[in-house]
mmCIF file of C-alpha atoms and ligand atoms in Angstrom:
data_model
loop_
_atom_site.group_PDB
_atom_site.id
_atom_site.type_symbol
_atom_site.label_atom_id
_atom_site.label_comp_id
_atom_site.label_asym_id
_atom_site.label_seq_id
_atom_site.Cartn_x
_atom_site.Cartn_y
_atom_site.Cartn_z
ATOM 1 C CA MET K 67 11.136 -21.369 -23.047
ATOM 2 C CA PRO K 68 8.516 -19.619 -21.222
ATOM 3 C CA LYS K 69 5.537 -18.113 -23.191
ATOM 4 C CA PRO K 70 5.438 -14.156 -21.734
ATOM 5 C CA THR K 71 3.023 -13.843 -19.124
ATOM 6 C CA LEU K 72 2.504 -9.830 -20.512
ATOM 7 C CA TRP K 73 3.459 -8.033 -22.955
ATOM 8 C CA THR K 74 3.645 -5.087 -25.804
ATOM 9 C CA GLU K 75 2.861 -5.044 -29.679
ATOM 10 C CA ASN K 76 2.949 -1.234 -30.844
ATOM 11 C CA GLY K 77 1.567 0.234 -27.776
ATOM 12 C CA ARG K 78 -1.327 -2.557 -27.679
ATOM 13 C CA VAL K 79 -0.881 -4.352 -24.404
ATOM 14 C CA PHE K 80 -1.750 -7.793 -24.093
ATOM 15 C CA ILE K 81 -1.987 -10.630 -20.597
ATOM 16 C CA ILE K 82 -2.475 -14.318 -20.457
ATOM 17 C CA ASP K 83 -5.893 -14.667 -18.492
ATOM 18 C CA GLN K 84 -4.304 -16.880 -15.540
ATOM 19 C CA THR K 85 -7.974 -18.098 -14.805
ATOM 20 C CA ARG K 86 -8.953 -19.619 -17.741
ATOM 21 C CA LEU K 87 -5.865 -21.790 -17.569
ATOM 22 C CA PRO K 88 -5.282 -24.983 -17.538
ATOM 23 C CA LEU K 89 -8.114 -25.735 -19.341
ATOM 24 C CA GLU K 90 -8.195 -22.640 -21.727
ATOM 25 C CA TYR K 91 -5.172 -20.772 -23.179
ATOM 26 C CA VAL K 92 -6.813 -16.992 -24.077
ATOM 27 C CA VAL K 93 -5.132 -13.840 -24.100
ATOM 28 C CA GLU K 94 -6.819 -10.808 -23.234
ATOM 29 C CA GLU K 95 -6.313 -7.162 -24.518
ATOM 30 C CA ILE K 96 -6.123 -4.345 -21.714
ATOM 31 C CA HIS K 97 -7.948 -1.301 -23.336
ATOM 32 C CA SER K 98 -8.408 0.837 -20.158
ATOM 33 C CA VAL K 99 -7.115 1.558 -16.929
ATOM 34 C CA GLU K 100 -9.659 0.305 -15.467
ATOM 35 C CA GLN K 101 -10.078 -3.064 -16.986
ATOM 36 C CA MET K 102 -6.430 -3.659 -15.940
ATOM 37 C CA TRP K 103 -7.017 -3.182 -12.786
ATOM 38 C CA SER K 104 -10.159 -5.541 -12.853
ATOM 39 C CA ALA K 105 -7.452 -8.176 -14.350
ATOM 40 C CA ILE K 106 -5.209 -7.277 -11.448
ATOM 41 C CA ARG K 107 -8.262 -7.646 -9.113
ATOM 42 C CA ALA K 108 -9.726 -10.946 -10.431
ATOM 43 C CA LEU K 109 -5.950 -12.228 -10.615
ATOM 44 C CA ARG K 110 -5.979 -12.643 -14.467
ATOM 45 C CA VAL K 111 -2.323 -10.982 -14.088
ATOM 46 C CA ARG K 112 -0.919 -12.588 -10.644
ATOM 47 C CA GLY K 113 1.985 -13.254 -8.951
ATOM 48 C CA ALA K 114 4.189 -9.698 -7.606
ATOM 49 C CA PRO K 115 6.178 -9.370 -10.382
ATOM 50 C CA ALA K 116 3.575 -9.900 -12.957
ATOM 51 C CA ILE K 117 1.775 -7.448 -10.809
ATOM 52 C CA GLY K 118 4.019 -4.729 -10.851
ATOM 53 C CA ILE K 119 4.617 -4.755 -14.891
ATOM 54 C CA ALA K 120 0.740 -5.090 -14.976
ATOM 55 C CA GLY K 121 0.566 -1.581 -13.001
ATOM 56 C CA ALA K 122 2.909 -0.359 -14.950
ATOM 57 C CA LEU K 123 1.147 -1.112 -18.233
ATOM 58 C CA GLY K 124 -1.728 0.275 -16.716
ATOM 59 C CA VAL K 125 -0.565 3.551 -16.248
ATOM 60 C CA TRP K 126 0.307 3.824 -20.240
ATOM 61 C CA VAL K 127 -2.608 2.744 -21.347
ATOM 62 C CA ALA K 128 -4.310 5.226 -18.841
ATOM 63 C CA ILE K 129 -2.288 8.074 -20.868
ATOM 64 C CA ARG K 130 -2.212 6.029 -24.064
ATOM 65 C CA ASP K 131 -5.870 6.821 -25.080
ATOM 66 C CA ALA K 132 -6.269 10.151 -22.977
ATOM 67 C CA ASP K 133 -7.444 13.216 -24.751
ATOM 68 C CA ALA K 134 -5.124 15.402 -22.911
ATOM 69 C CA LYS K 135 -3.937 18.392 -25.077
ATOM 70 C CA THR K 136 -0.333 18.956 -22.409
ATOM 71 C CA THR K 137 2.080 17.261 -20.712
ATOM 72 C CA GLU K 138 0.399 18.876 -17.097
ATOM 73 C CA ASP K 139 -2.791 17.104 -17.742
ATOM 74 C CA LEU K 140 -0.636 13.823 -18.626
ATOM 75 C CA LEU K 141 1.102 14.052 -15.475
ATOM 76 C CA VAL K 142 -2.387 14.266 -13.475
ATOM 77 C CA ILE K 143 -3.263 11.411 -15.331
ATOM 78 C CA VAL K 144 -0.261 9.434 -14.225
ATOM 79 C CA GLU K 145 -0.845 10.408 -10.808
ATOM 80 C CA LYS K 146 -4.224 9.387 -10.518
ATOM 81 C CA SER K 147 -3.923 6.128 -12.100
ATOM 82 C CA SER K 148 -1.392 4.986 -10.734
ATOM 83 C CA GLU K 149 -3.433 6.147 -7.065
ATOM 84 C CA TYR K 150 -6.175 3.740 -8.528
ATOM 85 C CA LEU K 151 -4.082 1.271 -9.899
ATOM 86 C CA ALA K 152 -2.393 0.869 -6.152
ATOM 87 C CA ALA K 153 -5.690 0.150 -4.457
ATOM 88 C CA ALA K 154 -6.239 -3.666 -6.682
ATOM 89 C CA ARG K 155 -4.282 -5.202 -3.925
ATOM 90 C CA PRO K 156 -2.297 -4.749 -1.024
ATOM 91 C CA THR K 157 0.423 -7.299 -0.408
ATOM 92 C CA ALA K 158 2.517 -7.832 -3.342
ATOM 93 C CA VAL K 159 5.302 -4.798 -3.075
ATOM 94 C CA ASN K 160 5.908 -5.047 -6.478
ATOM 95 C CA LEU K 161 2.754 -2.895 -7.876
ATOM 96 C CA PHE K 162 3.787 0.043 -5.439
ATOM 97 C CA TRP K 163 7.589 -0.457 -6.867
ATOM 98 C CA ALA K 164 6.328 -0.622 -10.003
ATOM 99 C CA LEU K 165 3.858 2.689 -9.500
ATOM 100 C CA GLU K 166 6.326 4.963 -8.027
ATOM 101 C CA ARG K 167 9.189 4.082 -10.916
ATOM 102 C CA ILE K 168 6.468 5.365 -12.913
ATOM 103 C CA LYS K 169 5.781 8.622 -11.235
ATOM 104 C CA LYS K 170 8.928 9.121 -10.915
ATOM 105 C CA HIS K 171 10.258 9.022 -14.478
ATOM 106 C CA ALA K 172 6.907 10.846 -15.376
ATOM 107 C CA LEU K 173 7.931 13.786 -12.905
ATOM 108 C CA GLN K 174 11.468 13.745 -14.858
ATOM 109 C CA ASN K 175 10.219 14.209 -18.404
ATOM 110 C CA ALA K 176 7.784 16.652 -17.836
ATOM 111 C CA SER K 177 9.313 19.166 -20.059
ATOM 112 C CA LEU K 178 8.704 16.817 -23.031
ATOM 113 C CA PRO K 179 6.255 17.922 -25.181
ATOM 114 C CA PRO K 180 2.629 15.268 -24.973
ATOM 115 C CA ASP K 181 3.631 12.752 -27.482
ATOM 116 C CA GLU K 182 7.291 12.319 -26.403
ATOM 117 C CA PHE K 183 6.265 12.254 -22.734
ATOM 118 C CA LYS K 184 4.170 9.211 -23.728
ATOM 119 C CA LYS K 185 6.570 7.797 -25.502
ATOM 120 C CA THR K 186 8.707 7.491 -22.810
ATOM 121 C CA ILE K 187 6.195 5.888 -20.456
ATOM 122 C CA LEU K 188 5.651 2.948 -22.520
ATOM 123 C CA ALA K 189 9.538 2.706 -22.971
ATOM 124 C CA LEU K 190 9.795 2.281 -18.871
ATOM 125 C CA ALA K 191 7.214 0.015 -18.950
ATOM 126 C CA GLU K 192 8.663 -1.849 -21.903
ATOM 127 C CA LYS K 193 12.234 -1.567 -19.806
ATOM 128 C CA MET K 194 10.436 -3.257 -16.828
ATOM 129 C CA ILE K 195 9.437 -6.594 -19.038
ATOM 130 C CA GLU K 196 13.377 -6.759 -20.092
ATOM 131 C CA GLU K 197 14.778 -6.269 -16.758
ATOM 132 C CA ASP K 198 12.605 -8.690 -15.022
ATOM 133 C CA ASN K 199 13.914 -11.205 -17.828
ATOM 134 C CA GLU K 200 16.972 -10.233 -16.380
ATOM 135 C CA VAL K 201 16.263 -10.436 -12.949
ATOM 136 C CA CYS K 202 14.383 -14.035 -13.484
ATOM 137 C CA LEU K 203 17.400 -15.050 -15.378
ATOM 138 C CA ALA K 204 19.832 -14.064 -12.500
ATOM 139 C CA LEU K 205 17.548 -15.859 -9.828
ATOM 140 C CA GLY K 206 17.462 -19.129 -12.407
ATOM 141 C CA ARG K 207 21.348 -19.072 -11.832
ATOM 142 C CA TYR K 208 21.484 -18.589 -8.271
ATOM 143 C CA GLY K 209 19.086 -20.505 -7.144
ATOM 144 C CA ALA K 210 20.249 -24.055 -9.791
ATOM 145 C CA SER K 211 23.786 -23.496 -7.713
ATOM 146 C CA LEU K 212 21.232 -24.453 -4.772
ATOM 147 C CA LEU K 213 19.984 -27.900 -6.734
ATOM 148 C CA LYS K 214 21.888 -31.382 -7.629
ATOM 149 C CA SER K 215 21.139 -33.630 -9.885
ATOM 150 C CA GLY K 216 18.460 -36.478 -8.493
ATOM 151 C CA ASP K 217 16.988 -33.546 -6.063
ATOM 152 C CA ARG K 218 13.283 -33.091 -5.446
ATOM 153 C CA VAL K 219 11.648 -29.552 -4.673
ATOM 154 C CA LEU K 220 8.486 -28.937 -2.916
ATOM 155 C CA THR K 221 6.951 -25.565 -4.270
ATOM 156 C CA HIS K 222 3.758 -23.623 -2.761
ATOM 157 C CA CYS K 223 1.597 -21.350 -5.288
ATOM 158 C CA ASN K 224 2.919 -20.260 -8.535
ATOM 159 C CA ALA K 225 6.397 -18.506 -8.646
ATOM 160 C CA GLY K 226 6.909 -19.648 -12.426
ATOM 161 C CA SER K 227 6.934 -18.089 -15.483
ATOM 162 C CA LEU K 228 3.292 -16.787 -14.924
ATOM 163 C CA ALA K 229 3.802 -14.827 -11.958
ATOM 164 C CA THR K 230 6.708 -12.884 -13.329
ATOM 165 C CA ALA K 231 6.977 -10.692 -17.645
ATOM 166 C CA GLN K 232 8.719 -14.923 -18.341
ATOM 167 C CA PHE K 233 11.029 -16.913 -16.717
ATOM 168 C CA GLY K 234 9.501 -16.922 -12.786
ATOM 169 C CA THR K 235 11.268 -16.850 -9.444
ATOM 170 C CA ALA K 236 11.601 -19.470 -7.462
ATOM 171 C CA LEU K 237 10.949 -22.073 -10.020
ATOM 172 C CA ALA K 238 13.688 -19.908 -12.431
ATOM 173 C CA ALA K 239 16.085 -22.269 -10.524
ATOM 174 C CA VAL K 240 14.352 -25.572 -12.002
ATOM 175 C CA TYR K 241 14.224 -24.277 -14.891
ATOM 176 C CA TYR K 242 17.814 -23.277 -15.286
ATOM 177 C CA ALA K 243 18.860 -26.481 -13.507
ATOM 178 C CA VAL K 244 17.050 -28.485 -15.692
ATOM 179 C CA GLU K 245 17.442 -26.785 -19.175
ATOM 180 C CA ARG K 246 20.878 -24.584 -18.996
ATOM 181 C CA GLU K 247 22.725 -27.350 -16.401
ATOM 182 C CA LYS K 248 21.180 -30.570 -17.602
ATOM 183 C CA LYS K 249 20.005 -31.637 -13.673
ATOM 184 C CA ARG K 250 17.585 -33.970 -13.277
ATOM 185 C CA ILE K 251 15.265 -32.003 -10.894
ATOM 186 C CA GLU K 252 11.405 -33.100 -10.006
ATOM 187 C CA VAL K 253 8.958 -30.943 -8.363
ATOM 188 C CA PHE K 254 6.089 -31.427 -6.124
ATOM 189 C CA ALA K 255 3.685 -28.972 -6.290
ATOM 190 C CA ASP K 256 1.172 -27.915 -3.825
ATOM 191 C CA GLU K 257 -2.104 -27.803 -5.126
ATOM 192 C CA THR K 258 -2.933 -24.291 -2.804
ATOM 193 C CA ARG K 259 -6.287 -23.728 -2.054
ATOM 194 C CA PRO K 260 -8.698 -21.651 -2.206
ATOM 195 C CA LEU K 261 -7.674 -20.831 -5.769
ATOM 196 C CA LEU K 262 -5.481 -23.507 -6.528
ATOM 197 C CA GLN K 263 -2.741 -21.417 -8.271
ATOM 198 C CA GLY K 264 -0.087 -24.692 -8.142
ATOM 199 C CA ALA K 265 -2.763 -27.256 -9.504
ATOM 200 C CA ARG K 266 -3.946 -25.216 -12.317
ATOM 201 C CA LEU K 267 -0.622 -23.010 -13.170
ATOM 202 C CA THR K 268 2.397 -24.835 -11.878
ATOM 203 C CA THR K 269 1.879 -27.657 -13.151
ATOM 204 C CA TRP K 270 0.502 -26.883 -16.197
ATOM 205 C CA GLU K 271 3.885 -24.807 -16.922
ATOM 206 C CA LEU K 272 6.548 -27.688 -15.166
ATOM 207 C CA SER K 273 4.710 -29.943 -17.515
ATOM 208 C CA GLU K 274 4.936 -27.108 -20.585
ATOM 209 C CA ALA K 275 9.128 -26.938 -19.924
ATOM 210 C CA GLY K 276 9.076 -30.973 -19.326
ATOM 211 C CA ILE K 277 9.978 -30.727 -15.763
ATOM 212 C CA PRO K 278 8.052 -33.941 -13.919
ATOM 213 C CA VAL K 279 5.829 -32.233 -11.506
ATOM 214 C CA THR K 280 3.961 -34.159 -9.098
ATOM 215 C CA LEU K 281 0.767 -32.516 -7.322
ATOM 216 C CA ILE K 282 -0.015 -32.449 -3.866
ATOM 217 C CA CYS K 283 -2.938 -31.183 -2.074
ATOM 218 C CA ASP K 284 -1.776 -28.865 0.946
ATOM 219 C CA ASN K 285 -2.212 -31.143 3.561
ATOM 220 C CA MET K 286 0.148 -33.682 2.176
ATOM 221 C CA ALA K 287 3.353 -31.973 2.474
ATOM 222 C CA ALA K 288 4.400 -33.362 5.713
ATOM 223 C CA ASP K 289 3.727 -37.059 4.464
ATOM 224 C CA VAL K 290 6.050 -36.346 1.733
ATOM 225 C CA MET K 291 8.733 -34.742 3.822
ATOM 226 C CA ARG K 292 8.569 -37.248 6.366
ATOM 227 C CA ARG K 293 9.164 -39.807 3.459
ATOM 228 C CA GLY K 294 11.651 -38.384 2.363
ATOM 229 C CA TRP K 295 11.001 -37.079 -0.782
ATOM 230 C CA VAL K 296 11.809 -33.538 -0.520
ATOM 231 C CA ASN K 297 15.506 -32.262 -1.020
ATOM 232 C CA ALA K 298 14.220 -27.979 -0.526
ATOM 233 C CA VAL K 299 11.288 -25.974 -0.727
ATOM 234 C CA PHE K 300 11.465 -23.129 -2.958
ATOM 235 C CA VAL K 301 8.687 -20.430 -2.602
ATOM 236 C CA GLY K 302 8.609 -17.247 -3.822
ATOM 237 C CA THR K 303 7.175 -13.785 -2.516
ATOM 238 C CA ASP K 304 4.918 -10.937 -2.385
ATOM 239 C CA ARG K 305 6.904 -8.807 0.486
ATOM 240 C CA THR K 306 9.912 -9.982 1.801
ATOM 241 C CA VAL K 307 11.116 -6.774 4.743
ATOM 242 C CA ARG K 308 13.942 -5.832 6.247
ATOM 243 C CA ASN K 309 14.080 -8.821 9.172
ATOM 244 C CA GLY K 310 13.640 -11.483 6.357
ATOM 245 C CA ASP K 311 10.295 -12.205 7.126
ATOM 246 C CA VAL K 312 8.483 -13.327 4.375
ATOM 247 C CA ALA K 313 4.902 -12.708 2.877
ATOM 248 C CA ASN K 314 3.931 -15.699 0.276
ATOM 249 C CA LYS K 315 0.752 -17.243 -0.522
ATOM 250 C CA ILE K 316 -1.122 -18.611 2.720
ATOM 251 C CA GLY K 317 0.319 -22.013 3.507
ATOM 252 C CA THR K 318 3.972 -20.853 3.030
ATOM 253 C CA TYR K 319 4.640 -20.292 6.731
ATOM 254 C CA GLY K 320 3.151 -24.088 7.809
ATOM 255 C CA LEU K 321 5.391 -25.466 4.761
ATOM 256 C CA ALA K 322 8.200 -23.625 6.347
ATOM 257 C CA VAL K 323 7.621 -24.864 9.864
ATOM 258 C CA LEU K 324 7.279 -28.440 8.448
ATOM 259 C CA ALA K 325 11.090 -28.163 6.809
ATOM 260 C CA LYS K 326 12.220 -27.119 9.882
ATOM 261 C CA TYR K 327 11.202 -30.260 11.515
ATOM 262 C CA HIS K 328 12.536 -32.509 8.627
ATOM 263 C CA GLY K 329 15.857 -30.882 8.291
ATOM 264 C CA ILE K 330 14.674 -29.700 4.879
ATOM 265 C CA PRO K 331 16.489 -26.104 3.557
ATOM 266 C CA PHE K 332 13.525 -23.555 2.833
ATOM 267 C CA TYR K 333 14.527 -21.198 0.219
ATOM 268 C CA VAL K 334 13.318 -18.030 -0.772
ATOM 269 C CA ALA K 335 13.531 -16.422 -4.073
ATOM 270 C CA ALA K 336 13.170 -12.539 -3.967
ATOM 271 C CA PRO K 337 13.752 -10.164 -6.720
ATOM 272 C CA LEU K 338 14.868 -6.698 -5.374
ATOM 273 C CA SER K 339 11.540 -5.092 -6.070
ATOM 274 C CA SER K 340 9.865 -7.318 -3.877
ATOM 275 C CA ILE K 341 11.766 -6.449 -0.815
ATOM 276 C CA ASP K 342 10.559 -3.630 1.235
ATOM 277 C CA LEU K 343 12.950 -2.311 3.356
ATOM 278 C CA SER K 344 10.618 0.386 4.824
ATOM 279 C CA LEU K 345 8.777 -2.387 6.910
ATOM 280 C CA SER K 346 11.584 -3.856 9.777
ATOM 281 C CA SER K 347 9.210 -6.964 10.858
ATOM 282 C CA GLY K 348 6.657 -9.056 8.946
ATOM 283 C CA ASP K 349 3.966 -8.255 11.211
ATOM 284 C CA GLU K 350 3.667 -4.783 9.481
ATOM 285 C CA ILE K 351 2.939 -6.048 6.361
ATOM 286 C CA PRO K 352 -0.907 -5.344 4.882
ATOM 287 C CA ILE K 353 -2.061 -8.690 4.156
ATOM 288 C CA GLU K 354 -5.411 -9.054 1.507
ATOM 289 C CA GLN K 355 -7.978 -10.281 2.933
ATOM 290 C CA ARG K 356 -10.722 -11.862 0.008
ATOM 291 C CA GLU K 357 -14.274 -13.195 -0.577
ATOM 292 C CA ALA K 358 -15.352 -16.177 1.198
ATOM 293 C CA GLU K 359 -16.812 -17.434 -1.831
ATOM 294 C CA GLU K 360 -13.349 -18.429 -2.668
ATOM 295 C CA VAL K 361 -13.212 -21.115 0.194
ATOM 296 C CA THR K 362 -17.031 -21.872 0.121
ATOM 297 C CA HIS K 363 -16.887 -22.767 -3.668
ATOM 298 C CA ILE K 364 -14.754 -24.268 -6.151
ATOM 299 C CA ALA K 365 -15.096 -23.562 -9.427
ATOM 300 C CA GLY K 366 -18.288 -21.741 -9.199
ATOM 301 C CA HIS K 367 -19.847 -24.802 -7.324
ATOM 302 C CA ARG K 368 -20.961 -24.564 -3.597
ATOM 303 C CA ILE K 369 -19.459 -26.846 -1.389
ATOM 304 C CA ALA K 370 -19.758 -25.422 2.231
ATOM 305 C CA PRO K 371 -23.161 -24.503 4.011
ATOM 306 C CA GLU K 372 -24.725 -20.745 3.648
ATOM 307 C CA LYS K 373 -24.188 -18.855 6.312
ATOM 308 C CA ILE K 374 -21.214 -19.456 8.265
ATOM 309 C CA ASN K 375 -17.941 -17.836 9.106
ATOM 310 C CA VAL K 376 -15.413 -17.677 6.502
ATOM 311 C CA TYR K 377 -11.666 -16.421 7.241
ATOM 312 C CA ASN K 378 -9.781 -16.024 3.937
ATOM 313 C CA PRO K 379 -6.151 -14.525 3.658
ATOM 314 C CA ALA K 380 -4.529 -14.275 0.535
ATOM 315 C CA PHE K 381 -1.305 -14.525 2.244
ATOM 316 C CA ASP K 382 0.521 -15.568 5.204
ATOM 317 C CA VAL K 383 3.628 -14.092 6.651
ATOM 318 C CA THR K 384 7.087 -16.541 7.647
ATOM 319 C CA PRO K 385 9.004 -15.548 10.616
ATOM 320 C CA HIS K 386 12.677 -15.073 9.301
ATOM 321 C CA GLU K 387 14.128 -17.743 11.507
ATOM 322 C CA LEU K 388 12.399 -20.665 9.329
ATOM 323 C CA VAL K 389 14.292 -19.068 6.225
ATOM 324 C CA THR K 390 16.914 -20.964 5.281
ATOM 325 C CA ALA K 391 18.497 -18.182 2.412
ATOM 326 C CA ILE K 392 17.537 -15.463 0.595
ATOM 327 C CA ILE K 393 17.528 -15.531 -3.356
ATOM 328 C CA THR K 394 17.979 -12.365 -4.883
ATOM 329 C CA GLU K 395 19.479 -11.365 -8.501
ATOM 330 C CA LYS K 396 22.279 -9.580 -6.557
ATOM 331 C CA GLY K 397 23.529 -13.322 -4.863
ATOM 332 C CA ILE K 398 21.946 -15.656 -2.163
ATOM 333 C CA VAL K 399 21.720 -13.800 1.324
ATOM 334 C CA CYS K 400 21.705 -15.685 4.870
ATOM 335 C CA PRO K 401 21.149 -14.440 8.245
ATOM 336 C CA PRO K 402 20.948 -12.118 9.890
ATOM 337 C CA TYR K 403 19.081 -10.390 7.261
ATOM 338 C CA SER K 404 18.628 -7.433 8.665
ATOM 339 C CA GLU K 405 21.631 -6.548 7.871
ATOM 340 C CA THR K 406 22.149 -9.178 4.624
ATOM 341 C CA LEU K 407 19.543 -7.815 3.009
ATOM 342 C CA PRO K 408 20.097 -4.020 3.150
ATOM 343 C CA ALA K 409 23.319 -4.330 1.710
ATOM 344 C CA LEU K 410 22.140 -5.684 -1.643
ATOM 345 C CA PHE K 411 20.556 -2.291 -2.192
ATOM 346 C CA LYS K 412 23.824 -0.766 -2.387
ATOM 347 C CA LEU K 413 24.480 -1.953 -5.470
ATOM 348 C CA ASP K 414 20.929 -1.366 -6.703
ATOM 349 C CA PRO K 415 20.073 1.228 -9.148
ATOM 350 C CA HIS K 416 16.695 1.402 -8.475
ATOM 351 C CA SER K 417 16.415 1.761 -4.558
HETATM 352 O O1 MRU T 254 -2.362 -14.457 -5.177
HETATM 353 P P1 MRU T 254 -1.413 -14.361 -6.018
HETATM 354 O O2 MRU T 254 -1.661 -15.656 -6.943
HETATM 355 O O3 MRU T 254 -1.267 -12.856 -6.908
HETATM 356 O O4 MRU T 254 -0.489 -15.066 -5.179
HETATM 357 C C1 MRU T 254 0.728 -15.231 -5.750
HETATM 358 C C2 MRU T 254 2.419 -16.042 -4.665
HETATM 359 O O5 MRU T 254 1.887 -15.735 -3.674
HETATM 360 C C3 MRU T 254 3.315 -15.926 -5.564
HETATM 361 O O6 MRU T 254 3.779 -17.452 -4.714
HETATM 362 C C4 MRU T 254 4.387 -14.889 -5.174
HETATM 363 O O7 MRU T 254 3.902 -13.889 -6.347
HETATM 364 C C5 MRU T 254 5.779 -14.470 -5.684
HETATM 365 S S1 MRU T 254 6.741 -15.675 -6.933
HETATM 366 C C6 MRU T 254 6.441 -14.815 -8.324
#
């Protein structure tokens, strides 16, 4: 079973520092909301569902240590720390989803005495961890139904255990197929430039789980598809909108085009917390632009000349026409997504 990515112990908050993997396994205790903001911003905790939970835990840390005498004062801290944490990263909608849930819960419990109020915020953040585990297991069960023994899956970035509380989104399908259904599945992992989440994280966690994985550079995906080595592409998403357009790690769009050309199904695993029905098309998704150094340097070493222009979007948008199906915890949906995605929310208690 994968190790948890972030967790609590008697109100203390811990994350795995993902920037140190795979060379070192380092646990970081979060002591302040500022430290959580920087952990999210610097990708020490990353992946859409994990970022959402990290946001909720960040608010907990802010009120836990606050020198507030009244619940009214604590409510102000909930509001301010949520606003602050929401500015850490713009694309993964899970962060806003989790912070909205915490704020709503805080307002609903505003009549509690301060100590009880604090406890109920922690309880909700911990519940989000439990729910995430259940959601990921459901994604795994549905996703595995799309795989048969002997299949080879291509994935991009990291949509495994490290991107969630524990069980992953897109890779949950692979874990489930292998561990529970005893299917033989192999994975090709794109290295995922510039920050190499595929090379550093996906290969690490699949190896830990005993699942055969082959690392390829991003520019090798076409070749392995052309050779007939890929039966399906499975990716996660940071935000999927009403018409089924999918924001995910930069490079995902190119893979979807390649998959279409080669007649390979392209599946997206999307918990409902990553689906944003308030946006009607992918053009409206805010795409995070990151520092030039992530492209001009690798592991702290400059690999490009100084004073050049750099374009470094963290995500791209895959048009819905290229998405074969979207796997959610409520089932697998197919086009037309503008009808099938909203229908899922009629069943969701948090919508
Ligand atoms: O910039 P990151 O590492 O947070 O990006 C993560 C991804 O793009 C994942 O594929 C995505 O969060 C979906 S899977 C949980």
